[in-house]
Amino acid sequence: MDTYSILKGYSVPGVVTGKPIELGGSLGRFEATGRGVVITTLEALKYLKKSIEGAKVAIQGSGNVGGISAEHFRRLGLR
């Protein structure tokens, strides 16, 4: 962001994701992608006319996206 802003001559925070809140970042940004995975999965289940009851999910990795997704799926009762 710094280099791009210097080249433009003014601050351009929109070119970078994952910024601290003090620099224009978003609250909840850490969880955003993992939540998106869960929302997309729930929409796919609706489209396929499948119930979440008894559903199992497979998650690759337990970092930012996988870990957050796993926690939200667990809260919803998925295994």
Short mmCIF file of C-alpha atoms in Angstrom, two decimals:
data_model
loop_
_atom_site.label_atom_id
_atom_site.label_comp_id
_atom_site.label_asym_id
_atom_site.label_seq_id
_atom_site.Cartn_x
_atom_site.Cartn_y
_atom_site.Cartn_z
CA MET A 1 0.00 0.00 0.00
CA ASP A 2 2.83 2.38 0.86
CA THR A 3 4.61 1.97 -2.47
CA TYR A 4 1.40 2.30 -4.49
CA SER A 5 0.32 5.36 -2.48
CA ILE A 6 3.71 7.01 -3.01
CA LEU A 7 3.43 6.45 -6.76
CA LYS A 8 -0.10 7.90 -6.82
CA GLY A 9 0.78 10.83 -4.55
CA TYR A 10 -1.98 10.11 -2.02
CA SER A 11 -3.09 7.29 0.28
CA VAL A 12 -4.83 4.43 -1.55
CA PRO A 13 -5.79 1.86 1.13
CA GLY A 14 -8.19 -0.01 -1.18
CA VAL A 15 -5.38 -1.77 -3.07
CA VAL A 16 -4.45 -4.01 -0.13
CA THR A 17 -6.47 -6.48 1.94
CA GLY A 18 -5.78 -7.43 5.54
CA LYS A 19 -4.98 -3.92 6.74
CA PRO A 20 -5.14 -2.97 10.41
CA ILE A 21 -8.33 -1.13 11.35
CA GLU A 22 -6.27 2.03 11.95
CA LEU A 23 -5.31 2.03 8.25
CA GLY A 24 -8.79 1.44 6.86
CA GLY A 25 -9.16 -2.28 7.55
CA SER A 26 -12.47 -3.92 8.37
CA LEU A 27 -13.74 -5.34 11.62
CA GLY A 28 -14.28 -9.07 11.17
CA ARG A 29 -11.84 -9.27 8.27
CA PHE A 30 -9.97 -12.16 9.92
CA GLU A 31 -13.12 -14.28 9.87
CA ALA A 32 -14.60 -13.05 6.59
CA THR A 33 -13.32 -15.76 4.23
CA GLY A 34 -14.13 -18.61 6.62
CA ARG A 35 -17.64 -17.26 7.09
CA GLY A 36 -17.97 -17.01 3.32
CA VAL A 37 -17.12 -20.70 2.99
CA VAL A 38 -19.90 -21.56 5.44
CA ILE A 39 -22.46 -19.27 3.80
CA THR A 40 -21.65 -20.67 0.36
CA THR A 41 -21.93 -24.24 1.65
CA LEU A 42 -25.31 -23.55 3.23
CA GLU A 43 -26.56 -21.99 -0.02
CA ALA A 44 -25.30 -25.02 -1.99
CA LEU A 45 -27.14 -27.36 0.38
CA LYS A 46 -30.33 -25.36 -0.14
CA TYR A 47 -29.88 -25.47 -3.91
CA LEU A 48 -29.33 -29.24 -3.77
CA LYS A 49 -32.33 -29.59 -1.43
CA LYS A 50 -30.18 -31.27 1.21
CA SER A 51 -30.51 -30.88 4.96
CA ILE A 52 -27.67 -29.75 7.17
CA GLU A 53 -28.81 -32.27 9.77
CA GLY A 54 -26.34 -35.11 9.86
CA ALA A 55 -24.15 -33.46 7.22
CA LYS A 56 -20.40 -33.87 7.35
CA VAL A 57 -17.83 -31.50 5.94
CA ALA A 58 -14.22 -32.04 4.91
CA ILE A 59 -11.84 -29.17 5.56
CA GLN A 60 -8.30 -28.98 4.27
CA GLY A 61 -6.09 -27.05 6.65
CA SER A 62 -6.75 -25.41 9.98
CA GLY A 63 -5.39 -21.93 9.39
CA ASN A 64 -7.33 -18.72 9.01
CA VAL A 65 -9.93 -20.01 6.54
CA GLY A 66 -10.15 -23.69 7.52
CA GLY A 67 -10.09 -23.07 11.25
CA ILE A 68 -12.77 -20.39 11.16
CA SER A 69 -14.93 -22.46 8.80
CA ALA A 70 -14.61 -25.52 11.06
CA GLU A 71 -15.68 -23.52 14.10
CA HIS A 72 -18.74 -22.10 12.36
CA PHE A 73 -19.72 -25.51 10.94
CA ARG A 74 -19.38 -27.00 14.44
CA ARG A 75 -21.66 -24.31 15.88
CA LEU A 76 -24.23 -25.22 13.24
CA GLY A 77 -24.07 -28.88 14.20
CA LEU A 78 -22.20 -30.17 11.17
CA ARG A 79 -19.46 -32.72 11.70
#
